[in-house]
Protein backbone atom coordinates (compact mmCIF):
# COMPACT_ATOMS: atom_id res chain seq x y z
CA MET A 1 44.04 43.59 65.24
CA THR A 2 45.35 42.81 68.75
CA LEU A 3 48.79 43.41 69.39
CA LEU A 4 49.25 41.48 72.58
CA THR A 5 47.65 38.26 72.78
CA THR A 6 49.87 36.24 75.47
CA VAL A 7 49.63 37.31 78.94
CA GLY A 8 53.24 37.92 80.18
CA ALA A 9 54.78 38.11 76.75
CA ARG A 10 57.35 40.80 76.35
CA PRO A 11 57.43 41.67 72.58
CA GLN A 12 59.62 43.99 71.02
CA PHE A 13 57.42 46.96 70.70
CA VAL A 14 56.71 47.23 74.46
CA LYS A 15 60.71 47.52 74.86
CA ALA A 16 60.84 50.14 72.12
CA ALA A 17 58.20 52.36 73.81
CA VAL A 18 60.00 52.08 77.28
CA VAL A 19 63.45 53.09 75.40
CA SER A 20 61.36 55.82 73.45
CA ARG A 21 59.89 56.91 76.90
CA VAL A 22 63.53 57.05 78.57
CA LEU A 23 65.20 58.84 75.61
CA ARG A 24 62.45 61.42 75.56
CA ARG A 25 62.41 62.30 79.24
CA THR A 26 66.29 62.40 79.47
CA ILE A 27 66.84 64.39 75.87
CA GLY A 28 63.82 66.78 77.22
CA LEU A 29 65.74 67.73 80.41
CA HIS A 30 68.94 68.13 78.70
CA ARG A 31 67.25 70.40 76.32
CA SER A 32 65.81 72.41 79.07
CA GLN A 33 69.06 72.73 81.05
CA THR A 34 70.86 74.01 77.55
CA ILE A 35 68.07 76.39 77.12
CA GLU A 36 68.41 77.74 80.61
CA ALA A 37 72.28 78.06 80.26
CA HIS A 38 71.83 80.07 76.97
CA ALA A 39 69.45 82.31 78.63
CA GLU A 40 71.78 82.90 81.29
CA ASP A 41 74.65 83.59 79.14
CA ARG A 42 72.55 86.32 77.44
CA THR A 43 72.17 88.26 80.78
CA LYS A 44 76.27 88.23 81.06
CA PRO A 45 78.80 90.94 79.22
CA PRO A 46 79.83 89.84 75.82
CA TYR A 47 82.59 87.08 75.70
CA GLN A 48 86.01 88.75 75.65
CA PRO A 49 88.48 86.37 74.28
CA GLN A 50 91.88 86.29 75.66
CA MET A 51 95.15 84.66 74.27
CA LYS A 52 96.64 81.96 76.19
CA THR A 53 100.47 81.66 76.72
CA ASP A 54 102.08 78.06 75.67
CA MET A 55 102.10 77.42 79.28
CA GLN A 56 98.52 77.99 80.18
CA THR A 57 97.46 76.28 77.23
CA SER A 58 99.73 72.99 78.02
CA ILE A 59 98.48 73.26 81.73
CA SER A 60 94.67 73.27 80.63
CA ILE A 61 95.32 70.62 78.23
CA THR A 62 96.75 68.25 80.95
CA THR A 63 94.24 69.01 83.30
CA ASN A 64 91.44 68.31 81.11
CA SER A 65 93.23 64.77 80.19
CA HIS A 66 93.65 63.77 83.82
CA GLN A 67 89.86 64.78 84.58
CA ARG A 68 89.05 62.83 81.36
CA ASN A 69 91.02 59.79 82.62
CA LEU A 70 89.51 60.31 86.27
CA HIS A 71 86.34 59.97 84.65
CA LEU A 72 86.87 56.85 82.67
CA GLN A 73 88.33 55.05 85.52
CA ALA A 74 85.68 56.09 88.04
CA GLU A 75 82.72 55.49 85.71
CA GLN A 76 83.51 52.50 83.57
CA HIS A 77 86.24 50.32 85.08
CA PRO A 78 84.69 47.18 86.55
CA LEU A 79 84.71 46.09 90.13
CA VAL A 80 86.93 42.89 90.97
CA ASP A 81 85.02 39.94 91.44
CA ASP A 82 86.71 37.32 93.51
CA GLN A 83 84.05 34.96 93.70
CA SER A 84 83.83 33.41 90.34
CA PHE A 85 86.27 33.27 87.38
CA PRO A 86 85.67 32.74 83.85
CA SER A 87 88.85 31.11 82.98
CA ILE A 88 92.15 29.47 84.47
CA GLU A 89 93.71 32.54 83.14
CA GLY A 90 91.36 34.87 85.01
CA TYR A 91 91.66 32.87 88.05
CA ILE A 92 95.78 33.08 87.98
CA ASN A 93 95.50 36.79 87.34
CA HIS A 94 93.41 37.05 90.68
CA LEU A 95 95.92 35.29 92.63
CA ILE A 96 98.65 37.52 91.21
CA HIS A 97 96.61 40.45 92.64
CA LEU A 98 95.81 38.81 95.85
CA LYS A 99 99.44 37.64 96.44
CA ALA A 100 100.48 41.20 96.93
CA TYR A 101 98.09 41.63 99.86
CA ASP A 102 99.57 38.48 101.43
CA GLU A 103 103.14 39.80 101.01
CA ALA A 104 102.00 43.36 102.36
CA ALA A 105 100.26 41.70 105.45
CA ARG A 106 103.79 40.99 106.73
CA PHE A 107 104.43 44.64 106.96
CA VAL A 108 101.15 45.92 108.57
CA ALA A 109 101.15 44.10 111.76
CA GLY A 110 100.16 46.55 114.55
CA LYS A 111 99.90 49.67 112.15
CA ALA A 112 97.41 51.87 110.48
CA VAL A 113 97.22 51.08 106.95
CA LEU A 114 95.28 52.77 103.73
CA ASP A 115 94.78 51.01 100.72
CA VAL A 116 94.67 53.47 97.84
CA GLY A 117 92.66 52.25 94.97
CA CYS A 118 90.78 49.53 97.27
CA ASN A 119 88.22 48.60 94.55
CA ALA A 120 85.47 46.51 96.07
CA GLY A 121 87.89 45.81 99.35
CA TYR A 122 88.95 42.22 99.06
CA GLY A 123 92.43 43.00 99.66
CA ILE A 124 91.69 45.28 102.78
CA GLU A 125 90.23 41.73 104.34
CA VAL A 126 93.57 40.35 104.13
CA LEU A 127 95.30 43.57 105.65
CA ALA A 128 92.89 43.93 108.37
CA ALA A 129 93.70 40.39 109.88
CA THR A 130 97.09 41.95 111.26
CA ALA A 131 96.54 45.72 111.12
CA THR A 132 95.17 47.56 113.85
CA LEU A 133 93.47 50.05 111.63
CA VAL A 134 92.73 49.84 108.03
CA ALA A 135 90.92 52.49 105.51
CA GLY A 136 90.55 52.54 101.83
CA ILE A 137 90.02 55.26 99.17
CA ASP A 138 88.68 55.01 95.41
CA VAL A 139 87.61 57.06 92.63
CA SER A 140 84.88 55.14 91.74
CA PRO A 141 81.47 55.67 93.76
CA GLN A 142 80.43 51.98 92.89
CA ALA A 143 83.59 50.63 94.41
CA VAL A 144 83.42 52.54 97.47
CA LYS A 145 79.85 51.44 98.17
CA ALA A 146 80.63 47.75 97.26
CA ALA A 147 83.60 48.17 99.86
CA GLN A 148 81.42 49.69 102.68
CA THR A 149 79.13 47.06 102.16
CA ARG A 150 81.54 44.22 102.12
CA LEU A 151 83.62 45.67 105.10
CA GLY A 152 81.15 47.35 107.34
CA ALA A 153 82.88 48.83 110.61
CA LYS A 154 85.86 46.76 109.60
CA ALA A 155 87.37 49.69 107.54
CA ASP A 156 86.90 53.38 106.89
CA ILE A 157 86.37 53.57 102.84
CA ARG A 158 86.13 56.86 101.46
CA LEU A 159 85.69 58.44 97.89
CA TYR A 160 88.74 60.09 96.37
CA ASN A 161 88.75 62.90 93.88
CA GLY A 162 92.17 61.97 92.19
CA VAL A 163 93.80 64.97 93.98
CA GLN A 164 93.19 64.88 97.59
CA CYS A 165 91.12 62.81 99.96
CA SER A 166 89.37 63.61 103.36
CA PHE A 167 91.98 61.88 105.73
CA ALA A 168 94.19 63.95 107.74
CA ALA A 169 97.92 64.44 107.00
CA ARG A 170 100.21 61.93 108.67
CA SER A 171 97.37 59.37 109.26
CA PHE A 172 98.91 56.17 108.35
CA ASP A 173 102.00 53.96 108.90
CA VAL A 174 101.41 51.93 105.81
CA ALA A 175 99.86 52.63 102.39
CA THR A 176 99.43 50.08 99.79
CA SER A 177 98.25 50.79 96.06
CA PHE A 178 98.14 47.83 94.07
CA GLN A 179 97.43 47.61 90.44
CA VAL A 180 96.90 51.49 90.64
CA ILE A 181 99.92 53.48 89.17
CA GLU A 182 99.09 52.15 85.59
CA HIS A 183 95.77 53.87 85.42
CA VAL A 184 97.25 57.13 86.88
CA SER A 185 97.63 60.10 84.38
CA ASP A 186 98.83 62.71 87.16
CA TYR A 187 101.66 61.05 88.98
CA LYS A 188 102.61 64.49 90.88
CA ALA A 189 98.99 64.52 92.40
CA TYR A 190 98.79 60.62 93.06
CA LEU A 191 102.23 60.40 94.73
CA SER A 192 102.13 63.64 96.81
CA GLU A 193 98.66 62.95 98.29
CA ILE A 194 100.15 59.39 99.44
CA VAL A 195 103.20 61.23 100.80
CA ARG A 196 101.08 63.73 102.58
CA LEU A 197 99.22 60.95 104.44
CA LEU A 198 102.37 58.88 105.53
CA ARG A 199 103.77 59.45 108.90
CA PRO A 200 107.72 60.32 108.92
CA ASP A 201 108.72 56.69 109.26
CA GLY A 202 106.07 55.23 107.15
CA MET A 203 106.24 53.19 104.01
CA VAL A 204 104.30 52.63 100.81
CA VAL A 205 104.02 49.53 98.63
CA PHE A 206 103.22 49.59 95.06
CA THR A 207 102.45 46.72 92.26
CA THR A 208 101.98 47.14 88.81
CA PRO A 209 102.32 44.83 85.67
CA ASN A 210 105.61 44.29 84.14
CA ALA A 211 105.64 46.01 80.60
CA ARG A 212 108.68 43.86 79.57
CA LEU A 213 106.61 40.83 79.81
CA ARG A 214 103.39 42.37 78.18
CA LEU A 215 104.28 44.85 75.78
CA ASP A 216 106.63 45.28 72.67
CA PRO A 217 109.11 48.28 72.91
CA GLY A 218 106.99 51.56 72.21
CA MET A 219 103.56 49.59 72.51
CA LYS A 220 100.91 51.46 74.07
CA PRO A 221 99.14 49.19 76.70
CA TRP A 222 96.55 46.75 75.42
CA ASN A 223 94.38 47.07 78.49
CA GLU A 224 91.92 50.06 77.79
CA PHE A 225 92.37 51.45 81.22
CA HIS A 226 95.82 51.43 81.39
CA VAL A 227 97.81 54.86 80.75
CA ARG A 228 101.28 53.61 80.98
CA GLU A 229 102.81 50.02 81.89
CA PHE A 230 106.34 50.16 83.46
CA SER A 231 109.49 48.29 83.05
CA PRO A 232 111.39 47.66 86.37
CA SER A 233 113.80 50.35 85.82
CA GLU A 234 111.17 52.87 84.85
CA LEU A 235 109.13 51.97 87.95
CA LYS A 236 112.08 52.59 90.18
CA GLU A 237 113.03 55.90 88.34
CA LEU A 238 109.41 57.38 88.65
CA LEU A 239 109.04 56.43 92.43
CA SER A 240 112.59 57.73 93.17
CA THR A 241 111.27 61.31 92.52
CA SER A 242 109.36 60.63 95.72
CA PHE A 243 111.01 58.40 97.77
CA ASP A 244 114.86 58.11 99.12
CA SER A 245 114.53 54.25 99.21
CA VAL A 246 112.82 52.16 96.56
CA GLU A 247 113.21 48.48 96.31
CA ILE A 248 111.92 46.83 93.14
CA ARG A 249 110.71 42.99 93.43
CA GLY A 250 109.75 40.64 90.87
CA LEU A 251 106.76 38.12 91.19
CA PHE A 252 107.29 34.85 89.79
CA GLY A 253 105.20 31.47 89.88
CA GLU A 254 105.92 27.70 89.89
CA ASP A 255 106.41 26.60 86.10
CA GLU A 256 102.77 25.65 84.94
CA LEU A 257 101.31 28.80 86.46
CA HIS A 258 104.10 30.92 85.40
CA GLN A 259 103.77 29.61 81.68
CA ILE A 260 99.82 30.10 81.63
CA GLU A 261 100.21 33.77 82.47
CA CYS A 262 103.06 34.55 80.02
CA LYS A 263 101.09 32.91 77.24
CA ARG A 264 98.13 34.95 78.08
CA CYS A 265 100.38 38.11 77.81
CA ALA A 266 101.86 36.86 74.54
CA ARG A 267 98.43 36.33 73.02
CA ALA A 268 97.16 40.12 74.00
CA ARG A 269 100.44 41.43 72.96
CA VAL A 270 100.21 39.63 69.24
CA ALA A 271 96.62 40.89 69.00
CA ALA A 272 97.56 44.36 69.88
CA ARG A 273 100.35 44.37 66.99
CA SER A 274 97.38 44.02 64.54
CA ARG A 275 95.43 46.78 65.64
CA PRO A 276 96.01 50.19 63.73
CA ALA A 277 98.24 52.77 65.63
CA SER A 278 95.30 55.33 64.83
CA PRO A 279 92.04 53.39 64.70
CA ARG A 280 89.51 54.87 62.65
CA PRO A 281 86.78 56.71 64.56
CA THR A 282 83.46 54.63 65.21
CA LEU A 283 79.86 56.01 65.61
CA GLY A 284 79.49 54.84 68.99
CA GLY A 285 82.70 56.74 69.85
CA THR A 286 81.96 59.92 68.22
CA VAL A 287 78.39 59.77 69.76
CA LYS A 288 80.01 59.23 73.39
CA ARG A 289 82.33 62.23 72.88
CA ALA A 290 79.86 64.42 71.47
CA LEU A 291 76.89 63.57 73.69
CA PRO A 292 78.27 62.17 77.11
CA TRP A 293 75.21 62.49 78.97
CA LEU A 294 73.79 59.59 76.63
CA VAL A 295 76.24 57.18 77.99
CA PRO A 296 74.32 56.29 81.23
CA VAL A 297 71.15 56.29 79.12
CA ARG A 298 72.56 53.69 76.93
CA ASN A 299 73.64 51.65 79.92
CA ARG A 300 70.24 51.62 81.29
CA VAL A 301 68.60 50.75 77.96
CA ARG A 302 70.82 47.84 77.71
CA LYS A 303 70.28 46.56 81.13
CA TRP A 304 66.41 46.54 80.60
CA THR A 305 66.38 45.38 77.22
CA ARG A 306 68.98 42.56 77.49
CA ARG A 307 68.39 39.33 79.34
CA GLU A 308 71.43 39.15 81.91
CA GLN A 309 73.53 35.89 80.91
CA GLU A 310 75.12 33.92 83.63
CA PRO A 311 78.97 34.13 83.37
CA ALA A 312 81.12 31.20 82.73
CA ARG A 313 82.36 29.69 85.96
CA LEU A 314 85.53 27.73 86.72
CA ALA A 315 85.35 24.50 88.03
CA ARG A 316 86.29 23.96 91.52
CA THR A 317 88.83 21.14 90.39
CA ASP A 318 90.51 23.96 88.31
CA ILE A 319 90.47 26.32 91.28
CA ALA A 320 91.97 23.82 93.47
CA ARG A 321 95.12 23.34 91.09
CA PHE A 322 96.70 26.80 92.27
CA SER A 323 96.96 28.99 95.00
CA THR A 324 98.89 32.03 96.04
CA GLN A 325 101.40 29.74 97.48
CA ASP A 326 102.41 29.13 94.03
CA LEU A 327 103.67 32.62 93.95
CA PHE A 328 106.86 34.24 95.03
CA TYR A 329 108.77 37.61 94.91
CA LYS A 330 112.46 37.82 94.34
CA THR A 331 114.85 40.76 93.31
CA ASP A 332 116.46 39.11 90.25
CA SER A 333 115.46 38.43 86.87
CA LEU A 334 113.07 41.37 86.90
CA ASP A 335 112.48 41.57 83.17
CA GLU A 336 110.83 37.96 83.29
CA ALA A 337 108.81 38.60 86.47
CA LEU A 338 104.85 38.43 85.98
CA ASP A 339 104.30 41.54 88.20
CA LEU A 340 106.24 43.98 89.70
CA MET A 341 106.31 45.44 93.44
CA ALA A 342 108.08 48.55 94.84
CA ILE A 343 108.81 48.99 98.57
CA CYS A 344 109.27 52.49 99.18
CA ARG A 345 110.73 54.41 102.39
CA ASN A 346 111.95 57.84 103.40
CA ALA A 347 109.49 59.78 101.41
CA ARG A 348 110.86 63.31 100.34
CA LYS A 349 109.08 66.40 101.30
CA GLN A 350 106.83 67.65 98.58
């Protein structure tokens, strides 16, 4: 019986063989590493259990949680695609993010600027038009590589471990950190590193989604990568621990644009209400927690066995309907704002 009758065909059993070979190789490597670790353990003195204080246990739990979040943000958060948009809502969301860089460009003329959480570097291109020096840091190796490829010699892009980066203290006049603070689990580490990098008269500009628009009271963020979303007063309260001057502004849009974003958030909020507070564990989630080394294998298998589908693209006529000129910042009615901006000066000594 002939199993393969057509030249160039890709039957399922061929894919299955490839998947099986990848899994056997990876599992074998993991098994050998485990055996080596166990052999090494046998050469060490017997384990002596020690009692931890409540404070030590709390610190350990906090540190582990922070590291898990850093891994999630670094390995799974998608890169920003500023070239194609699947819907008008996606395009407006991009304009909201881009408007922050347009606004920040007014503050950076002739100055050294650092973008904290630069992603693929699309915003640094805006800042580079007026700043004398631009740099960026991100916890994602994929994002750093994409930004370096995009910007070349225009900007110094470096990987950041979530605690400290390799730039020297007092290197920058201005720092921007847009759509980042909602992803952060250790505010002290995040803010103290920004303060370390600022010159004495420096300023920082943050942006973040407005929890008043997006969430019910007490609701957790429906964006899986967001740790916490802030109301205007909550954002000011947090940043005031590191800066003596904190000015909160709200982003608003012309009527049609504003309503499209409000309706998008309302739909997501309604969908979030129907989700159970403590979702039942899934097989995929259990495997991911128990065998995290299988996640990259799964991703490789999916890439090899699934045909990539061309994403839907928004028509040029729809894109032409809106621009960043349809968005503006103001300091009143902040609870109704689409997004929040905080302009911070007079950093406190850490």
